Amino acid sequence: WQEINLGFHPIKWFPDAGPCAQAMGFPGQDPFGIGTKTYRKTGTARCPSLLWVLDIPGLSPKGVVIMQLFRTVKDLKDFVRTAKKEGKTIGLVPTMGALHEGHASLIKAAAKENDVVIVSDFVNPTQFGPSEDYDAYPRKLAADEKVAEAAGATAIFAPSPAEMYPHKDMTWVEVTGNITKVLCGRTRPIHFRGVATVCTKLFNLSQADRAYFGLKDAQQTEVLRRMVEDLFMNVELRIMPIVRESDGLAKSSRNVYLSPEERKAALILSRSLKHAKEAFAAGERDPRKLVDQVTAEIRTEPMSNIDYVELYGMPGLTEVTGPIDGRVLLAVAVKFGTTRLIEIGRASCRE
């Protein structure tokens, strides 16, 4: 890469930009004049941070991506205003950073369905309790930029806590009822208030047409569905499949905390849920028996410390008091050492 200055802000321009642009039928001397045939042109030279990446067969592979980094609410709002004025659709991928293949799959899905993809990279302090791992949570913005860029992101929004929460006395968004009191809500009472508040801010700032979340955080997605429905928000929630390691462990930013022994032990989660789904497929409809089966199997792993193993009806995390007749979620949260992992299994009598 070589850095040049077009009179606005420094950018990094791949040396083959001119020939690549001319080969595509665009002005070789003006990288910001490139529209692109395999991606979308976004922003202008006045944007605070621009990275121009080329992928052309014979020179580099195929397409042109301009990815921008925004650190302030004002810069993101200016970017969104321009995109909306140009009639572009916007996809939002909310994350707390430490991006992995699971996040990349969400970004790729958003890139297929939208003109612009905004990835938020923000460790949200309001969803952590006082004894939780906020300070230790991994922060890897430089690495995250590479993952997001490769997956097709248009922009990353990485604000500071003060930027997102400018007032000491804050406005909160809170979803009430059983949906936030069971599962993680039982031991993390402020968690979903923080999630709902930060997602409301991100939905408002991005004016997203669609927002992308992973199925593994099933309770979170149910809470956000309720919030979007109750507050008549103009955003479609797109819930995408779980991405797993080759050995079956669900991708999670917290996996980096696991020792090799703990990581191996954690495979009991996906294995026990798989066995429960097999029992369900064989005709077991008693929710208590399925919960007991998973609990007993997890307890065979000496390194496991169970927080919960529970089954609820879907949608809405409703109590299941009799034989299963409909869609259900079987969710577990288990600690291995100091690392708390969650896993889910789904089943339906109507599949």
CSV table of C-alpha atoms in Angstrom, one decimal:
chain,number,residue,atom,x,y,z
A,1,TRP,CA,0.0,0.0,0.0
A,2,GLN,CA,1.1,3.6,-0.6
A,3,GLU,CA,-0.5,6.6,1.1
A,4,ILE,CA,-1.6,9.5,-1.0
A,5,ASN,CA,-3.5,12.7,-0.2
A,6,LEU,CA,-6.2,14.0,-2.5
A,7,GLY,CA,-6.5,17.3,-0.6
A,8,PHE,CA,-9.1,16.1,1.8
A,9,HIS,CA,-7.8,13.3,4.1
A,10,PRO,CA,-5.0,10.7,3.7
A,11,ILE,CA,-6.1,7.4,2.1
A,12,LYS,CA,-4.3,4.2,1.2
A,13,TRP,CA,-4.4,3.5,-2.5
A,14,PHE,CA,-3.3,0.2,-4.0
A,15,PRO,CA,-0.6,1.0,-6.6
A,16,ASP,CA,-2.5,-0.9,-9.3
A,17,ALA,CA,-5.6,1.1,-8.8
A,18,GLY,CA,-5.3,3.1,-12.0
A,19,PRO,CA,-4.9,0.1,-14.4
A,20,CYS,CA,-7.6,-1.8,-12.5
A,21,ALA,CA,-10.0,1.1,-12.8
A,22,GLN,CA,-9.3,1.6,-16.5
A,23,ALA,CA,-9.7,-2.1,-17.1
A,24,MET,CA,-13.2,-1.8,-15.6
A,25,GLY,CA,-14.0,1.3,-17.7
A,26,PHE,CA,-13.6,3.9,-15.0
A,27,PRO,CA,-11.2,6.9,-14.8
A,28,GLY,CA,-7.9,5.5,-13.6
A,29,GLN,CA,-6.7,8.7,-12.0
A,30,ASP,CA,-9.7,9.1,-9.7
A,31,PRO,CA,-10.3,6.2,-7.2
A,32,PHE,CA,-13.4,8.0,-5.9
A,33,GLY,CA,-14.9,8.0,-9.3
A,34,ILE,CA,-15.1,4.2,-9.3
A,35,GLY,CA,-18.6,2.9,-9.0
A,36,THR,CA,-17.8,-0.8,-9.3
A,37,LYS,CA,-19.5,-3.7,-10.9
A,38,THR,CA,-19.3,-6.2,-8.1
A,39,TYR,CA,-19.8,-3.9,-5.1
A,40,ARG,CA,-21.2,-0.5,-4.4
A,41,LYS,CA,-19.5,2.9,-4.2
A,42,THR,CA,-20.1,4.5,-0.9
A,43,GLY,CA,-19.1,7.8,0.7
A,44,THR,CA,-16.9,10.5,-0.6
A,45,ALA,CA,-13.3,11.6,-0.3
A,46,ARG,CA,-14.3,13.8,2.7
A,47,CYS,CA,-15.1,10.8,4.9
A,48,PRO,CA,-12.7,10.6,7.8
A,49,SER,CA,-11.2,7.2,7.2
A,50,LEU,CA,-11.1,5.4,3.8
A,51,LEU,CA,-9.6,2.1,2.8
A,52,TRP,CA,-9.6,1.2,-0.8
A,53,VAL,CA,-9.2,-2.5,-1.5
A,54,LEU,CA,-8.8,-4.0,-4.9
A,55,ASP,CA,-9.6,-7.6,-5.9
A,56,ILE,CA,-9.2,-8.0,-9.7
A,57,PRO,CA,-8.2,-11.1,-11.6
A,58,GLY,CA,-4.7,-10.7,-12.9
A,59,LEU,CA,-4.0,-7.7,-10.7
A,60,SER,CA,-5.5,-8.6,-7.4
A,61,PRO,CA,-9.1,-10.7,-7.6
A,62,LYS,CA,-12.5,-9.1,-8.4
A,63,GLY,CA,-14.3,-6.0,-7.2
A,64,VAL,CA,-13.6,-2.7,-5.4
A,65,VAL,CA,-14.5,-2.1,-1.8
A,66,ILE,CA,-14.3,1.2,0.0
A,67,MET,CA,-14.6,0.6,3.7
A,68,GLN,CA,-14.9,3.5,6.2
A,69,LEU,CA,-14.2,3.8,9.9
A,70,PHE,CA,-16.4,6.1,11.9
A,71,ARG,CA,-15.7,6.9,15.6
A,72,THR,CA,-18.4,9.6,16.2
A,73,VAL,CA,-22.1,9.7,16.0
A,74,LYS,CA,-22.0,12.8,13.8
A,75,ASP,CA,-19.8,11.1,11.2
A,76,LEU,CA,-22.0,8.1,11.1
A,77,LYS,CA,-25.2,10.2,10.8
A,78,ASP,CA,-23.7,12.2,7.9
A,79,PHE,CA,-22.8,8.9,6.1
A,80,VAL,CA,-26.3,7.4,6.7
A,81,ARG,CA,-27.9,10.6,5.5
A,82,THR,CA,-26.0,10.5,2.2
A,83,ALA,CA,-26.8,6.8,1.7
A,84,LYS,CA,-30.5,7.3,2.3
A,85,LYS,CA,-30.6,10.4,0.0
A,86,GLU,CA,-29.1,8.1,-2.7
A,87,GLY,CA,-31.8,5.5,-2.1
A,88,LYS,CA,-29.5,2.9,-0.7
A,89,THR,CA,-30.7,0.1,1.6
A,90,ILE,CA,-28.7,-0.4,4.8
A,91,GLY,CA,-27.9,-3.5,6.7
A,92,LEU,CA,-26.6,-3.3,10.2
A,93,VAL,CA,-24.5,-6.0,12.0
A,94,PRO,CA,-24.3,-5.1,15.7
A,95,THR,CA,-21.2,-6.6,17.4
A,96,MET,CA,-19.0,-6.1,20.4
A,97,GLY,CA,-15.9,-6.7,18.3
A,98,ALA,CA,-13.5,-9.6,18.5
A,99,LEU,CA,-14.9,-10.6,15.2
A,100,HIS,CA,-14.8,-14.3,14.1
A,101,GLU,CA,-16.3,-16.4,11.3
A,102,GLY,CA,-19.7,-16.2,12.9
A,103,HIS,CA,-19.7,-12.4,12.6
A,104,ALA,CA,-18.3,-12.7,9.1
A,105,SER,CA,-21.2,-14.9,8.1
A,106,LEU,CA,-23.6,-12.1,9.3
A,107,ILE,CA,-21.7,-9.5,7.3
A,108,LYS,CA,-21.7,-11.6,4.2
A,109,ALA,CA,-25.5,-12.1,4.5
A,110,ALA,CA,-26.0,-8.4,4.9
A,111,ALA,CA,-23.8,-7.6,1.9
A,112,LYS,CA,-26.0,-9.9,-0.2
A,113,GLU,CA,-29.2,-8.2,0.8
A,114,ASN,CA,-28.3,-4.5,1.1
A,115,ASP,CA,-26.4,-1.7,-0.7
A,116,VAL,CA,-24.6,-0.6,2.4
A,117,VAL,CA,-23.4,-2.7,5.4
A,118,ILE,CA,-22.6,-1.0,8.7
A,119,VAL,CA,-20.8,-3.1,11.4
A,120,SER,CA,-20.9,-1.7,14.9
A,121,ASP,CA,-17.8,-2.6,16.9
A,122,PHE,CA,-18.7,-1.5,20.5
A,123,VAL,CA,-18.2,-3.3,23.8
A,124,ASN,CA,-21.4,-2.0,25.4
A,125,PRO,CA,-20.8,-1.3,29.2
A,126,THR,CA,-24.5,-1.1,30.0
A,127,GLN,CA,-25.1,-4.8,29.4
A,128,PHE,CA,-22.4,-6.0,31.8
A,129,GLY,CA,-23.0,-6.4,35.5
A,130,PRO,CA,-20.5,-5.1,38.1
A,131,SER,CA,-18.8,-8.6,38.5
A,132,GLU,CA,-18.8,-9.5,34.8
A,133,ASP,CA,-16.0,-9.4,32.3
A,134,TYR,CA,-16.4,-5.9,30.7
A,135,ASP,CA,-12.8,-4.8,31.3
A,136,ALA,CA,-11.4,-8.1,30.2
A,137,TYR,CA,-13.6,-8.5,27.1
A,138,PRO,CA,-11.4,-8.7,24.0
A,139,ARG,CA,-11.0,-5.5,22.0
A,140,LYS,CA,-9.3,-6.0,18.6
A,141,LEU,CA,-10.4,-3.2,16.3
A,142,ALA,CA,-7.4,-3.4,13.8
A,143,ALA,CA,-8.1,-7.2,13.4
A,144,ASP,CA,-11.8,-6.6,13.2
A,145,GLU,CA,-11.4,-4.1,10.3
A,146,LYS,CA,-9.7,-6.9,8.3
A,147,VAL,CA,-12.5,-9.4,9.0
A,148,ALA,CA,-15.2,-6.9,8.3
A,149,GLU,CA,-13.5,-5.7,5.1
A,150,ALA,CA,-13.0,-9.3,3.8
A,151,ALA,CA,-16.6,-10.1,4.5
A,152,GLY,CA,-17.9,-7.1,2.5
A,153,ALA,CA,-18.6,-4.4,5.1
A,154,THR,CA,-19.0,-0.8,3.9
A,155,ALA,CA,-18.3,0.9,7.2
A,156,ILE,CA,-17.4,0.1,10.8
A,157,PHE,CA,-18.8,2.2,13.6
A,158,ALA,CA,-16.5,2.0,16.6
A,159,PRO,CA,-17.5,4.7,19.1
A,160,SER,CA,-16.3,5.2,22.7
A,161,PRO,CA,-18.7,4.7,25.6
A,162,ALA,CA,-18.8,8.4,26.2
A,163,GLU,CA,-19.9,8.9,22.5
A,164,MET,CA,-22.8,6.4,22.9
A,165,TYR,CA,-23.8,7.5,26.5
A,166,PRO,CA,-23.1,11.2,26.7
A,167,HIS,CA,-25.3,11.8,29.8
A,168,LYS,CA,-24.9,10.4,33.3
A,169,ASP,CA,-28.6,10.2,33.7
A,170,MET,CA,-29.5,8.0,30.7
A,171,THR,CA,-32.6,7.2,28.8
A,172,TRP,CA,-33.3,3.4,29.0
A,173,VAL,CA,-35.2,1.0,26.8
A,174,GLU,CA,-36.4,-2.0,28.7
A,175,VAL,CA,-38.5,-5.0,27.6
A,176,THR,CA,-40.4,-6.4,30.6
A,177,GLY,CA,-42.0,-9.7,31.4
A,178,ASN,CA,-40.9,-13.3,31.5
A,179,ILE,CA,-39.0,-12.9,28.2
A,180,THR,CA,-36.2,-11.0,30.1
A,181,LYS,CA,-36.5,-12.7,33.5
A,182,VAL,CA,-35.8,-16.3,32.5
A,183,LEU,CA,-32.5,-17.9,31.3
A,184,CYS,CA,-29.7,-15.3,31.2
A,185,GLY,CA,-32.1,-12.6,32.7
A,186,ARG,CA,-32.3,-14.5,36.0
A,187,THR,CA,-28.6,-14.1,36.8
A,188,ARG,CA,-27.9,-11.0,34.7
A,189,PRO,CA,-30.8,-8.7,35.7
A,190,ILE,CA,-29.6,-5.6,33.9
A,191,HIS,CA,-28.3,-7.3,30.8
A,192,PHE,CA,-31.2,-7.1,28.4
A,193,ARG,CA,-32.0,-3.5,29.4
A,194,GLY,CA,-28.5,-2.6,28.2
A,195,VAL,CA,-28.9,-4.7,25.0
A,196,ALA,CA,-32.3,-3.1,24.2
A,197,THR,CA,-31.0,0.4,24.8
A,198,VAL,CA,-27.8,0.1,22.7
A,199,CYS,CA,-29.7,-1.6,19.9
A,200,THR,CA,-32.3,1.1,19.9
A,201,LYS,CA,-29.5,3.6,19.5
A,202,LEU,CA,-27.8,1.7,16.7
A,203,PHE,CA,-31.1,1.1,14.9
A,204,ASN,CA,-31.8,4.9,15.1
A,205,LEU,CA,-28.3,5.9,14.0
A,206,SER,CA,-28.0,3.5,11.1
A,207,GLN,CA,-31.6,3.8,9.9
A,208,ALA,CA,-31.1,0.2,9.0
A,209,ASP,CA,-33.5,-1.6,6.8
A,210,ARG,CA,-32.3,-4.9,8.2
A,211,ALA,CA,-30.3,-5.9,11.2
A,212,TYR,CA,-28.4,-9.2,11.5
A,213,PHE,CA,-28.0,-11.4,14.6
A,214,GLY,CA,-26.8,-15.0,15.2
A,215,LEU,CA,-29.3,-17.6,16.4
A,216,LYS,CA,-27.0,-18.7,19.2
A,217,ASP,CA,-28.1,-15.6,21.2
A,218,ALA,CA,-31.7,-16.9,21.0
A,219,GLN,CA,-33.0,-15.0,24.1
A,220,GLN,CA,-31.5,-11.8,22.8
A,221,THR,CA,-33.2,-12.1,19.5
A,222,GLU,CA,-36.5,-12.8,21.1
A,223,VAL,CA,-36.1,-9.7,23.3
A,224,LEU,CA,-35.3,-7.6,20.3
A,225,ARG,CA,-38.2,-9.0,18.3
A,226,ARG,CA,-40.5,-7.9,21.1
A,227,MET,CA,-38.9,-4.5,21.3
A,228,VAL,CA,-39.1,-3.9,17.5
A,229,GLU,CA,-42.7,-5.0,17.5
A,230,ASP,CA,-43.8,-3.0,20.5
A,231,LEU,CA,-42.1,0.2,19.4
A,232,PHE,CA,-43.1,-0.1,15.7
A,233,MET,CA,-39.4,0.1,14.6
A,234,ASN,CA,-38.8,0.2,10.8
A,235,VAL,CA,-36.1,-2.5,10.8
A,236,GLU,CA,-36.4,-6.2,9.9
A,237,LEU,CA,-34.5,-8.6,12.1
A,238,ARG,CA,-32.6,-11.3,10.2
A,239,ILE,CA,-31.6,-14.2,12.4
A,240,MET,CA,-28.9,-16.3,10.9
A,241,PRO,CA,-27.7,-19.9,11.6
A,242,ILE,CA,-25.1,-20.7,14.2
A,243,VAL,CA,-21.5,-21.0,12.9
A,244,ARG,CA,-19.4,-23.7,14.6
A,245,GLU,CA,-15.8,-24.8,14.8
A,246,SER,CA,-14.9,-28.0,13.0
A,247,ASP,CA,-15.3,-29.9,16.3
A,248,GLY,CA,-18.8,-28.6,16.9
A,249,LEU,CA,-18.1,-25.8,19.4
A,250,ALA,CA,-20.2,-22.7,18.6
A,251,LYS,CA,-18.2,-19.7,17.6
A,252,SER,CA,-18.0,-17.1,20.4
A,253,SER,CA,-15.7,-14.2,21.2
A,254,ARG,CA,-15.4,-15.7,24.7
A,255,ASN,CA,-13.9,-18.9,23.4
A,256,VAL,CA,-10.5,-17.2,23.6
A,257,TYR,CA,-10.7,-17.4,27.4
A,258,LEU,CA,-10.9,-21.2,27.4
A,259,SER,CA,-7.8,-23.2,28.2
A,260,PRO,CA,-7.2,-26.2,25.8
A,261,GLU,CA,-8.7,-28.5,28.4
A,262,GLU,CA,-11.7,-26.3,29.0
A,263,ARG,CA,-12.3,-26.0,25.3
A,264,LYS,CA,-12.4,-29.7,24.9
A,265,ALA,CA,-14.7,-30.1,27.9
A,266,ALA,CA,-17.1,-27.4,26.4
A,267,LEU,CA,-17.9,-29.8,23.5
A,268,ILE,CA,-20.3,-31.5,25.9
A,269,LEU,CA,-22.8,-28.6,25.3
A,270,SER,CA,-23.4,-29.3,21.6
A,271,ARG,CA,-23.2,-33.0,22.1
A,272,SER,CA,-25.8,-33.1,24.8
A,273,LEU,CA,-28.2,-30.9,22.8
A,274,LYS,CA,-27.7,-33.1,19.8
A,275,HIS,CA,-28.7,-36.2,21.9
A,276,ALA,CA,-31.8,-34.4,23.2
A,277,LYS,CA,-32.8,-33.5,19.6
A,278,GLU,CA,-32.4,-37.2,18.7
A,279,ALA,CA,-34.6,-38.2,21.6
A,280,PHE,CA,-37.2,-35.6,20.5
A,281,ALA,CA,-37.1,-37.0,17.0
A,282,ALA,CA,-37.7,-40.5,18.4
A,283,GLY,CA,-40.9,-39.3,20.1
A,284,GLU,CA,-40.0,-37.9,23.5
A,285,ARG,CA,-42.4,-35.0,24.2
A,286,ASP,CA,-41.9,-34.6,28.0
A,287,PRO,CA,-40.1,-31.3,28.5
A,288,ARG,CA,-38.8,-32.4,32.0
A,289,LYS,CA,-37.3,-35.5,30.6
A,290,LEU,CA,-35.4,-33.7,27.9
A,291,VAL,CA,-34.1,-31.1,30.4
A,292,ASP,CA,-33.0,-33.9,32.8
A,293,GLN,CA,-31.3,-35.8,30.0
A,294,VAL,CA,-29.2,-32.7,28.9
A,295,THR,CA,-28.4,-31.8,32.6
A,296,ALA,CA,-27.3,-35.3,33.4
A,297,GLU,CA,-25.0,-35.5,30.3
A,298,ILE,CA,-23.4,-32.2,31.0
A,299,ARG,CA,-22.7,-33.2,34.6
A,300,THR,CA,-20.6,-36.1,33.4
A,301,GLU,CA,-18.0,-33.5,32.4
A,302,PRO,CA,-16.1,-32.6,35.6
A,303,MET,CA,-15.1,-29.2,34.4
A,304,SER,CA,-18.6,-28.0,33.8
A,305,ASN,CA,-20.5,-25.8,36.2
A,306,ILE,CA,-24.2,-25.5,35.1
A,307,ASP,CA,-25.9,-22.1,35.3
A,308,TYR,CA,-29.2,-23.3,33.7
A,309,VAL,CA,-30.7,-26.0,31.4
A,310,GLU,CA,-34.2,-24.9,30.5
A,311,LEU,CA,-36.9,-25.4,27.8
A,312,TYR,CA,-39.4,-22.8,26.7
A,313,GLY,CA,-42.0,-22.4,24.0
A,314,MET,CA,-41.3,-20.2,20.9
A,315,PRO,CA,-41.8,-17.5,20.1
A,316,GLY,CA,-41.7,-15.4,23.3
A,317,LEU,CA,-40.0,-17.9,25.7
A,318,THR,CA,-43.3,-19.1,27.1
A,319,GLU,CA,-43.6,-21.8,29.8
A,320,VAL,CA,-44.2,-25.3,28.6
A,321,THR,CA,-46.4,-27.1,31.2
A,322,GLY,CA,-47.4,-30.2,29.3
A,323,PRO,CA,-46.3,-32.4,26.4
A,324,ILE,CA,-44.5,-30.4,23.7
A,325,ASP,CA,-46.8,-29.4,20.9
A,326,GLY,CA,-45.2,-26.7,18.8
A,327,ARG,CA,-41.8,-25.0,18.6
A,328,VAL,CA,-39.5,-25.1,21.6
A,329,LEU,CA,-36.1,-23.8,22.6
A,330,LEU,CA,-33.8,-25.8,24.8
A,331,ALA,CA,-31.1,-23.5,26.2
A,332,VAL,CA,-28.0,-24.1,28.3
A,333,ALA,CA,-25.5,-21.8,30.1
A,334,VAL,CA,-22.5,-23.5,31.6
A,335,LYS,CA,-19.2,-22.2,33.0
A,336,PHE,CA,-15.9,-23.8,32.2
A,337,GLY,CA,-13.4,-22.3,34.5
A,338,THR,CA,-14.3,-18.6,34.5
A,339,THR,CA,-15.8,-18.6,31.0
A,340,ARG,CA,-19.6,-18.8,30.7
A,341,LEU,CA,-20.8,-20.3,27.4
A,342,ILE,CA,-24.4,-20.5,26.1
A,343,GLU,CA,-25.8,-23.0,23.6
A,344,ILE,CA,-29.2,-23.7,22.2
A,345,GLY,CA,-31.2,-26.5,20.5
A,346,ARG,CA,-34.4,-26.1,18.7
A,347,ALA,CA,-37.2,-28.5,17.9
A,348,SER,CA,-40.7,-28.4,16.5
A,349,CYS,CA,-43.6,-30.8,16.3
A,350,ARG,CA,-44.6,-29.1,13.1
A,351,GLU,CA,-41.3,-29.4,11.2
